[in-house]
CSV table of C-alpha atoms in Angstrom, one decimal:
chain,number,residue,atom,x,y,z
Y,1,UNK,CA,0.0,0.1,-0.1
Y,2,UNK,CA,1.3,3.4,-1.0
Y,3,UNK,CA,0.9,6.6,1.4
Y,4,UNK,CA,1.9,10.1,1.1
Y,5,UNK,CA,2.2,12.8,4.0
Y,6,UNK,CA,0.3,15.9,3.1
Y,7,UNK,CA,0.8,19.3,4.9
Y,8,UNK,CA,-2.6,19.8,6.1
Y,9,UNK,CA,-4.1,22.8,7.3
Y,10,UNK,CA,-7.9,22.1,6.8
Y,11,UNK,CA,-8.2,24.9,4.3
Y,12,UNK,CA,-9.6,24.7,1.0
Y,13,UNK,CA,-6.5,24.0,-0.9
Y,14,UNK,CA,-5.3,20.9,1.3
Y,15,UNK,CA,-8.6,19.5,1.7
Y,16,UNK,CA,-9.2,19.1,-2.1
Y,17,UNK,CA,-5.6,17.7,-2.2
Y,18,UNK,CA,-6.7,14.8,0.0
Y,19,UNK,CA,-9.2,13.2,-2.8
Y,20,UNK,CA,-6.9,14.3,-5.8
Y,21,UNK,CA,-3.9,12.4,-4.2
Y,22,UNK,CA,-5.8,9.3,-4.4
Y,23,UNK,CA,-7.7,9.9,-7.8
Y,24,UNK,CA,-5.0,11.6,-9.7
Y,25,UNK,CA,-1.8,10.1,-8.2
Y,26,UNK,CA,-3.0,7.0,-7.1
Y,27,UNK,CA,-2.0,6.8,-3.7
Y,28,UNK,CA,-3.9,4.5,-1.6
Y,29,UNK,CA,-3.4,6.4,1.8
Y,30,UNK,CA,-3.0,10.0,2.7
Y,31,UNK,CA,-1.6,10.9,6.1
Y,32,UNK,CA,-2.4,14.7,7.2
Y,33,UNK,CA,0.3,16.5,9.1
Y,34,UNK,CA,-0.3,20.0,11.0
Y,35,UNK,CA,2.5,21.6,12.7
Y,36,UNK,CA,2.1,24.3,15.4
Y,37,UNK,CA,4.0,27.3,15.3
Y,38,UNK,CA,1.7,29.6,17.1
Y,39,UNK,CA,-1.5,29.6,15.2
Y,40,UNK,CA,-4.8,30.2,16.9
Y,41,UNK,CA,-6.3,27.3,18.6
Y,42,UNK,CA,-9.3,27.4,16.5
Y,43,UNK,CA,-7.4,26.6,13.3
Y,44,UNK,CA,-6.4,23.2,14.8
Y,45,UNK,CA,-9.8,22.3,15.8
Y,46,UNK,CA,-11.3,23.1,12.5
Y,47,UNK,CA,-8.4,21.0,10.9
Y,48,UNK,CA,-9.2,18.1,13.2
Y,49,UNK,CA,-12.9,18.4,12.4
Y,50,UNK,CA,-12.2,18.7,8.6
Y,51,UNK,CA,-9.9,15.6,8.9
Y,52,UNK,CA,-12.4,13.4,10.8
Y,53,UNK,CA,-15.2,14.3,8.2
Y,54,UNK,CA,-12.5,13.2,5.4
Y,55,UNK,CA,-11.6,10.0,7.5
Y,56,UNK,CA,-8.1,11.7,7.3
Y,57,UNK,CA,-5.5,10.4,9.9
Y,58,UNK,CA,-3.8,13.6,11.1
Y,59,UNK,CA,-0.7,14.0,13.1
Y,60,UNK,CA,-0.2,17.4,15.1
Y,61,UNK,CA,3.5,18.5,15.8
Y,62,UNK,CA,4.4,21.0,18.3
Y,63,UNK,CA,7.2,22.8,17.0
Y,64,UNK,CA,6.8,26.0,18.8
Y,65,UNK,CA,9.9,25.8,20.7
Y,66,UNK,CA,12.2,25.2,17.7
Y,67,UNK,CA,10.4,28.1,15.9
Y,68,UNK,CA,11.2,30.5,18.8
Y,69,UNK,CA,14.7,29.5,18.7
Y,70,UNK,CA,14.9,30.5,15.1
Y,71,UNK,CA,13.1,33.5,15.5
Y,72,UNK,CA,15.8,34.4,18.1
Y,73,UNK,CA,18.5,33.5,15.7
Y,74,UNK,CA,16.8,36.1,13.5
Y,75,UNK,CA,17.0,38.7,16.1
Y,76,UNK,CA,20.6,38.1,16.6
Y,77,UNK,CA,21.1,38.7,13.0
Y,78,UNK,CA,18.9,41.8,13.1
Y,79,UNK,CA,16.6,40.0,10.2
Y,80,UNK,CA,14.3,41.8,7.9
Y,81,UNK,CA,13.1,41.6,4.5
Y,82,UNK,CA,12.2,45.0,2.7
Y,83,UNK,CA,11.4,46.7,5.9
Y,84,UNK,CA,9.4,44.1,7.9
Y,85,UNK,CA,10.4,41.2,10.1
Y,86,UNK,CA,10.4,37.9,8.7
Y,87,UNK,CA,7.5,35.5,10.0
Y,88,UNK,CA,6.0,33.4,7.6
Y,89,UNK,CA,9.5,32.6,5.7
Y,90,UNK,CA,11.1,31.6,9.1
Y,91,UNK,CA,8.0,29.4,10.0
Y,92,UNK,CA,8.2,27.1,6.7
Y,93,UNK,CA,11.4,25.4,6.9
Y,94,UNK,CA,10.4,24.5,10.5
Y,95,UNK,CA,7.1,23.3,9.2
Y,96,UNK,CA,8.8,21.3,6.5
Y,97,UNK,CA,11.2,19.6,8.8
Y,98,UNK,CA,8.4,18.6,11.0
Y,99,UNK,CA,6.4,17.1,8.3
Y,100,UNK,CA,9.1,15.3,6.8
Y,101,UNK,CA,10.0,13.7,10.1
Y,102,UNK,CA,6.3,12.3,10.2
Y,103,UNK,CA,6.7,11.2,6.6
Y,104,UNK,CA,9.6,9.3,7.5
Y,105,UNK,CA,8.4,7.9,10.7
Y,106,UNK,CA,5.2,6.6,8.9
Y,107,UNK,CA,7.2,5.1,6.2
Y,108,UNK,CA,5.5,7.3,3.5
Y,109,UNK,CA,6.4,6.9,0.0
Y,110,UNK,CA,5.7,10.6,-1.0
Y,111,UNK,CA,5.1,14.0,0.6
Y,112,UNK,CA,2.8,16.7,-0.7
Y,113,UNK,CA,1.7,20.4,-0.1
Y,114,UNK,CA,-1.1,22.6,-1.4
Y,115,UNK,CA,0.8,25.5,-2.5
Y,116,UNK,CA,0.3,27.3,-5.9
Y,117,UNK,CA,2.9,27.7,-8.3
Y,118,UNK,CA,2.7,31.5,-7.8
Y,119,UNK,CA,4.1,31.9,-4.2
Y,120,UNK,CA,7.2,31.3,-2.2
Y,121,UNK,CA,6.1,28.6,0.2
Y,122,UNK,CA,6.2,26.0,-2.5
Y,123,UNK,CA,9.9,26.8,-2.7
Y,124,UNK,CA,10.5,27.0,1.0
Y,125,UNK,CA,8.8,23.4,1.6
Y,126,UNK,CA,10.7,21.9,-1.3
Y,127,UNK,CA,14.2,23.0,-0.3
Y,128,UNK,CA,13.9,20.8,2.6
Y,129,UNK,CA,12.0,17.9,1.3
Y,130,UNK,CA,14.0,17.6,-1.8
Y,131,UNK,CA,17.0,16.4,0.3
Y,132,UNK,CA,14.9,13.4,1.3
Y,133,UNK,CA,14.2,10.2,-0.9
Y,134,UNK,CA,10.5,10.9,-1.0
Y,135,UNK,CA,8.6,11.9,-4.0
Y,136,UNK,CA,7.5,15.5,-3.8
Y,137,UNK,CA,3.9,16.2,-5.2
Y,138,UNK,CA,2.1,19.6,-5.4
Y,139,UNK,CA,-1.3,18.7,-6.9
Y,140,UNK,CA,-2.6,22.7,-6.9
Y,141,UNK,CA,0.5,23.7,-9.0
Y,142,UNK,CA,1.0,20.5,-11.2
Y,143,UNK,CA,-2.8,20.4,-12.1
Y,144,UNK,CA,-3.1,24.1,-12.6
Y,145,UNK,CA,-5.8,24.6,-10.2
Y,146,UNK,CA,-7.6,27.8,-9.7
Y,147,UNK,CA,-9.8,28.9,-6.5
Y,148,UNK,CA,-12.8,28.7,-8.6
Y,149,UNK,CA,-12.0,25.2,-9.7
Y,150,UNK,CA,-11.5,23.9,-6.1
Y,151,UNK,CA,-14.6,25.6,-4.7
Y,152,UNK,CA,-16.7,23.9,-7.4
Y,153,UNK,CA,-14.8,20.4,-6.7
Y,154,UNK,CA,-15.3,20.8,-3.2
Y,155,UNK,CA,-19.0,21.2,-3.6
Y,156,UNK,CA,-19.1,18.4,-6.0
Y,157,UNK,CA,-17.4,16.0,-3.8
Y,158,UNK,CA,-19.1,17.5,-0.7
Y,159,UNK,CA,-16.0,18.2,1.0
Y,160,UNK,CA,-16.5,19.8,4.4
Y,161,UNK,CA,-14.5,22.9,3.7
Y,162,UNK,CA,-15.3,26.8,3.1
Y,163,UNK,CA,-13.7,28.9,0.6
Y,164,UNK,CA,-11.0,30.5,3.2
Y,165,UNK,CA,-11.7,33.2,5.5
Y,166,UNK,CA,-15.1,34.0,4.7
Y,167,UNK,CA,-13.7,34.8,1.2
Y,168,UNK,CA,-12.3,38.1,2.4
Y,169,UNK,CA,-8.6,37.8,3.7
Y,170,UNK,CA,-5.9,35.2,3.4
Y,171,UNK,CA,-4.2,35.2,6.9
Y,172,UNK,CA,-1.1,33.3,8.0
Y,173,UNK,CA,-0.3,33.3,11.8
Y,174,UNK,CA,2.3,32.2,14.0
Y,175,UNK,CA,4.0,33.4,17.2
Y,176,UNK,CA,6.3,35.7,15.5
Y,177,UNK,CA,3.9,37.5,13.0
Y,178,UNK,CA,0.6,37.9,11.5
Y,179,UNK,CA,0.3,38.2,7.6
Y,180,UNK,CA,-3.0,39.5,5.9
Y,181,UNK,CA,-3.5,39.9,2.2
Y,182,UNK,CA,-5.9,39.1,-0.5
Y,183,UNK,CA,-9.5,40.7,-1.2
Y,184,UNK,CA,-9.2,44.5,-1.7
Y,185,UNK,CA,-5.7,44.4,-0.3
Y,186,UNK,CA,-4.5,43.4,-3.3
Y,187,UNK,CA,-5.1,47.0,-4.7
Y,188,UNK,CA,-1.9,49.1,-3.4
Y,189,UNK,CA,-4.4,52.3,-3.4
Y,190,UNK,CA,-6.7,50.7,-0.9
Y,191,UNK,CA,-6.6,51.7,2.7
Y,192,UNK,CA,-7.0,48.7,5.1
Y,193,UNK,CA,-9.9,48.8,7.3
Y,194,UNK,CA,-9.1,48.6,11.2
Y,195,UNK,CA,-10.6,45.3,11.3
Y,196,UNK,CA,-7.9,43.6,9.6
Y,197,UNK,CA,-5.9,43.7,12.7
Y,198,UNK,CA,-6.1,41.4,15.8
Y,199,UNK,CA,-2.8,41.7,17.4
Y,200,UNK,CA,-2.5,45.6,17.6
Y,201,UNK,CA,-4.8,47.9,18.8
Y,202,UNK,CA,-5.4,51.5,17.3
Y,203,UNK,CA,-1.8,53.2,18.0
Y,204,UNK,CA,-2.4,55.2,21.3
Y,205,UNK,CA,-0.8,55.7,24.6
Y,206,UNK,CA,2.7,55.2,25.5
Y,207,UNK,CA,5.0,52.9,27.8
Y,208,UNK,CA,8.6,51.8,28.3
Y,209,UNK,CA,9.8,48.2,28.0
Y,210,UNK,CA,13.1,47.0,29.1
Y,211,UNK,CA,14.5,43.8,27.3
Y,212,UNK,CA,17.3,41.9,28.8
Y,213,UNK,CA,19.8,40.1,26.6
Y,214,UNK,CA,22.3,37.3,27.1
Y,215,UNK,CA,24.7,36.9,24.4
Y,216,UNK,CA,22.2,38.2,22.0
Y,217,UNK,CA,19.2,36.2,23.2
Y,218,UNK,CA,16.2,38.0,24.8
Y,219,UNK,CA,15.9,36.4,28.5
Y,220,UNK,CA,13.7,38.7,30.3
Y,221,UNK,CA,11.1,41.7,29.9
Y,222,UNK,CA,10.9,44.4,32.5
Y,223,UNK,CA,13.1,42.3,34.7
Y,224,UNK,CA,11.0,39.2,34.6
Y,225,UNK,CA,12.7,36.0,33.1
Y,226,UNK,CA,10.9,34.0,30.7
Y,227,UNK,CA,11.4,31.2,28.2
Y,228,UNK,CA,11.2,32.0,24.5
Y,229,UNK,CA,7.5,31.2,23.6
Y,230,UNK,CA,6.2,33.0,26.6
Y,231,UNK,CA,8.3,35.9,26.2
Y,232,UNK,CA,7.4,36.3,22.6
Y,233,UNK,CA,3.7,35.7,23.5
Y,234,UNK,CA,3.8,38.5,26.3
Y,235,UNK,CA,5.3,41.1,24.2
Y,236,UNK,CA,3.0,40.5,21.3
Y,237,UNK,CA,0.1,41.3,23.8
Y,238,UNK,CA,1.7,43.9,25.7
Y,239,UNK,CA,3.4,46.0,22.9
Y,240,UNK,CA,0.3,45.2,20.6
Y,241,UNK,CA,-1.9,47.1,23.0
Y,242,UNK,CA,0.0,50.2,22.0
Y,243,UNK,CA,-0.4,49.6,18.5
Y,244,UNK,CA,3.2,48.5,17.9
Y,245,UNK,CA,4.3,46.3,14.9
Y,246,UNK,CA,2.2,47.1,11.8
Y,247,UNK,CA,3.7,47.1,8.4
Y,248,UNK,CA,2.1,47.6,5.0
Y,249,UNK,CA,4.6,46.5,2.4
Y,250,UNK,CA,4.9,46.2,-1.4
Y,251,UNK,CA,6.9,42.7,-1.3
Y,252,UNK,CA,9.0,41.3,-4.0
Y,253,UNK,CA,8.5,37.7,-4.2
Y,254,UNK,CA,11.2,35.0,-5.4
Y,255,UNK,CA,9.3,34.3,-8.6
Y,256,UNK,CA,9.4,38.0,-9.5
Y,257,UNK,CA,5.6,38.8,-8.5
Y,258,UNK,CA,5.1,42.2,-6.5
Y,259,UNK,CA,2.4,41.7,-3.9
Y,260,UNK,CA,1.0,43.8,-1.2
Y,261,UNK,CA,1.3,42.3,2.3
Y,262,UNK,CA,0.0,43.6,5.7
Y,263,UNK,CA,1.8,42.3,8.9
Y,264,UNK,CA,1.6,42.4,12.5
Y,265,UNK,CA,4.6,41.8,14.7
Y,266,UNK,CA,4.8,43.6,17.9
Y,267,UNK,CA,7.3,41.3,19.8
Y,268,UNK,CA,9.5,41.2,16.8
Y,269,UNK,CA,9.5,44.8,16.6
Y,270,UNK,CA,10.4,45.3,20.2
Y,271,UNK,CA,13.0,42.8,20.2
Y,272,UNK,CA,14.9,43.7,16.9
Y,273,UNK,CA,14.7,47.3,17.8
Y,274,UNK,CA,16.1,46.8,21.5
Y,275,UNK,CA,18.8,44.1,20.2
Y,276,UNK,CA,20.1,46.5,17.5
Y,277,UNK,CA,20.5,49.3,20.3
Y,278,UNK,CA,22.4,47.0,22.5
Y,279,UNK,CA,24.9,46.1,19.6
Y,280,UNK,CA,25.4,49.6,18.9
Y,281,UNK,CA,26.6,50.0,22.5
Y,282,UNK,CA,29.0,46.8,22.6
Y,283,UNK,CA,30.4,46.2,19.2
Y,284,UNK,CA,33.2,48.1,17.5
Y,285,UNK,CA,32.6,50.2,14.4
Y,286,UNK,CA,34.4,47.6,12.1
Y,287,UNK,CA,32.2,45.0,13.6
Y,288,UNK,CA,28.9,46.8,13.2
Y,289,UNK,CA,29.8,47.6,9.6
Y,290,UNK,CA,30.9,44.1,8.5
Y,291,UNK,CA,27.8,42.7,10.3
Y,292,UNK,CA,25.4,44.6,8.1
Y,293,UNK,CA,26.4,42.6,5.2
Y,294,UNK,CA,25.9,39.6,7.0
Y,295,UNK,CA,22.5,40.5,8.1
Y,296,UNK,CA,21.4,41.2,4.6
Y,297,UNK,CA,22.4,37.7,3.4
Y,298,UNK,CA,21.1,36.0,6.3
Y,299,UNK,CA,17.8,37.8,5.7
Y,300,UNK,CA,17.9,36.9,2.0
Y,301,UNK,CA,18.4,33.3,2.7
Y,302,UNK,CA,15.9,33.2,5.4
Y,303,UNK,CA,13.3,34.8,3.3
Y,304,UNK,CA,14.1,31.9,0.6
Y,305,UNK,CA,13.4,29.4,3.5
Y,306,UNK,CA,17.2,28.3,3.1
Y,307,UNK,CA,18.0,28.7,6.9
Y,308,UNK,CA,19.6,25.1,6.9
Y,309,UNK,CA,22.1,25.9,3.9
Y,310,UNK,CA,25.7,25.5,4.7
Y,311,UNK,CA,26.4,29.3,3.8
Y,312,UNK,CA,23.6,30.0,6.8
Y,313,UNK,CA,25.8,27.9,9.3
Y,314,UNK,CA,29.0,30.1,8.2
Y,315,UNK,CA,26.9,33.4,8.6
Y,316,UNK,CA,25.7,32.2,12.1
Y,317,UNK,CA,29.4,31.5,13.0
Y,318,UNK,CA,30.2,35.0,12.6
Y,319,UNK,CA,27.1,36.4,14.2
Y,320,UNK,CA,27.5,34.1,17.4
Y,321,UNK,CA,31.0,35.3,17.8
Y,322,UNK,CA,30.0,38.9,17.8
Y,323,UNK,CA,27.0,38.0,20.2
Y,324,UNK,CA,29.4,37.1,23.1
Y,325,UNK,CA,29.3,40.8,24.3
Y,326,UNK,CA,25.5,41.4,23.5
Y,327,UNK,CA,24.6,41.1,27.2
Y,328,UNK,CA,22.8,43.7,29.0
Y,329,UNK,CA,19.5,45.8,28.5
Y,330,UNK,CA,17.9,48.0,26.4
Y,331,UNK,CA,14.8,50.2,26.9
Y,332,UNK,CA,12.5,51.1,24.5
Y,333,UNK,CA,9.5,53.5,24.4
Y,334,UNK,CA,6.5,52.6,22.5
Y,335,UNK,CA,4.1,55.4,21.8
Y,336,UNK,CA,1.4,55.9,19.1
Y,337,UNK,CA,2.5,52.6,17.4
Y,338,UNK,CA,6.1,53.9,17.3
Y,339,UNK,CA,8.9,51.9,19.2
Y,340,UNK,CA,12.4,53.8,19.6
Y,341,UNK,CA,15.1,53.4,22.0
Y,342,UNK,CA,15.4,55.4,25.1
Y,343,UNK,CA,18.2,53.5,27.0
Y,344,UNK,CA,20.6,50.8,26.8
Y,345,UNK,CA,23.2,49.5,29.5
Y,346,UNK,CA,26.1,46.6,29.3
Y,347,UNK,CA,29.2,46.0,31.2
Y,348,UNK,CA,30.7,45.2,27.7
Y,349,UNK,CA,30.0,48.8,26.4
Y,350,UNK,CA,32.7,50.1,23.9
Y,351,UNK,CA,32.0,53.5,25.4
Y,352,UNK,CA,33.8,55.7,27.9
Y,353,UNK,CA,31.6,58.7,29.5
Y,354,UNK,CA,34.8,60.6,30.6
Y,355,UNK,CA,36.4,60.2,27.0
Y,356,UNK,CA,33.3,61.4,25.4
Y,357,UNK,CA,32.6,64.4,27.6
Y,358,UNK,CA,33.1,68.0,26.4
Y,359,UNK,CA,34.3,68.7,30.0
Y,360,UNK,CA,37.7,66.6,29.9
Y,361,UNK,CA,40.6,68.0,28.2
Y,362,UNK,CA,42.4,64.8,27.2
Y,363,UNK,CA,41.4,61.5,26.0
Y,364,UNK,CA,43.4,58.6,27.6
Y,365,UNK,CA,46.5,60.7,27.7
Y,366,UNK,CA,46.1,62.0,24.2
Y,367,UNK,CA,45.9,65.8,24.2
Y,368,UNK,CA,43.4,67.5,22.1
Y,369,UNK,CA,46.4,69.5,20.2
Y,370,UNK,CA,47.6,65.9,19.0
Y,371,UNK,CA,44.6,65.8,16.6
Y,372,UNK,CA,46.0,68.8,14.6
Y,373,UNK,CA,48.2,66.5,12.2
Y,374,UNK,CA,45.4,64.2,11.8
Y,375,UNK,CA,43.3,67.0,10.8
Y,376,UNK,CA,45.7,68.2,8.5
Y,377,UNK,CA,46.1,64.8,6.7
Y,378,UNK,CA,42.4,64.0,6.6
Y,379,UNK,CA,41.0,64.5,3.4
Y,380,UNK,CA,44.4,65.0,1.8
Y,381,UNK,CA,44.0,62.4,-0.9
Y,382,UNK,CA,40.6,63.8,-1.7
Y,383,UNK,CA,41.9,67.4,-2.2
Y,384,UNK,CA,44.7,65.9,-4.3
Y,385,UNK,CA,42.3,63.9,-6.6
Y,386,UNK,CA,40.3,67.0,-7.1
Y,387,UNK,CA,43.3,69.3,-7.7
Y,388,UNK,CA,44.6,66.5,-10.3
Y,389,UNK,CA,41.2,66.7,-12.2
Y,390,UNK,CA,41.2,70.4,-12.1
Y,391,UNK,CA,44.8,70.7,-13.6
Y,392,UNK,CA,44.0,68.3,-16.3
Y,393,UNK,CA,40.9,70.3,-17.5
Y,394,UNK,CA,42.3,73.7,-16.6
Y,395,UNK,CA,46.2,73.9,-16.1
Y,396,UNK,CA,46.3,77.4,-14.8
Y,397,UNK,CA,44.1,76.1,-11.9
Y,398,UNK,CA,46.7,73.4,-10.6
Y,399,UNK,CA,47.6,73.5,-7.0
Y,400,UNK,CA,50.1,71.8,-4.7
Y,401,UNK,CA,47.4,69.3,-3.1
Y,402,UNK,CA,47.0,71.6,-0.2
Y,403,UNK,CA,43.9,73.5,-1.5
Y,404,UNK,CA,46.0,76.6,-2.3
Y,405,UNK,CA,46.7,77.6,-5.8
Y,406,UNK,CA,50.3,78.1,-6.9
Y,407,UNK,CA,50.7,81.6,-7.8
Y,408,UNK,CA,52.9,82.5,-11.1
Y,409,UNK,CA,56.1,84.5,-10.4
Y,410,UNK,CA,55.7,87.3,-12.9
Y,411,UNK,CA,58.7,89.2,-11.5
Y,412,UNK,CA,61.2,89.9,-14.4
Y,413,UNK,CA,64.4,88.5,-13.2
Y,414,UNK,CA,66.4,90.8,-16.0
Y,415,UNK,CA,67.4,87.8,-18.2
């Protein structure tokens, strides 16, 4: 008997995949797998009810801890994509790994998803799955299905499913972010109604939040130690109450499509802001500058669902080396939907109040007058370059590189 493991959410796409995997692909048994990365409880209830109505064996895997660890890796890398914290992109490889684990444990011959051929998720899932010996199947993509066709097919087969979230918005939620798209939101000129938001209140009021880090990892909020998942959930609720963490972005997908996405990510906003502030205090200029390139590459790979790639291991090695000193606190003020740093403290601060003060004459034994020579040399090459250009275009304006023009001696020497 042949069997296939299906990434099963209980929505329209994955529900129609169940009979299609039997009718069109010839599999005897379909095993549903649902992975918990912080979705609402009602989503699991609905998935189980749908699975029961279909006679589908469903496995639910709790991967919240693994996902939270990856989110904190993203914090250490200050990861964002086109201006928003990564959420769905981070979750997909974690989900894919969990589904693959069930498929192998159950001795499945194949593994399947309900993604379309237009989105990113097909790539993120398959980047993980194609490293196995299992056949990878994508019915919606391979059969060229449309949502209208799926609705008609579900009605014909009397499948226990509705056409998404009332046919209004498409929503993807995990503990790190909530993504809303579809419907009128597909029009870039359409202003989203307030009711698309669930995690964030209308921006109002203000408060301060102190985050404690140990080697780049958030470990406490306002002095209270918390494990990763509760810490994220607490900040989502607390900071979200002040309207923090909304992003409306025109996003460039991997396949070249530009789409409009609306995100909510209160905890991610607070933690990324606080972490960056603490790094600014403890890292040297060269470390900060070089790390920006590392962060960009890490974010790109994470967006592509390639967090398990060898290059990401190498990037993590550099990031982890810098995080040895990212220990301390950063305080942010959330106000009217804004989140900004107001204080930071660490025993590893690369900072001296005495050196920086305008009220001290010298800096570590270096007199202010010692900077005169540095000031004279500073910009010398640039001045020389400008002089050279000027002399080539107009020889009469040539100088000696000091910025002062050479005067022509017109005195008659009598010869």
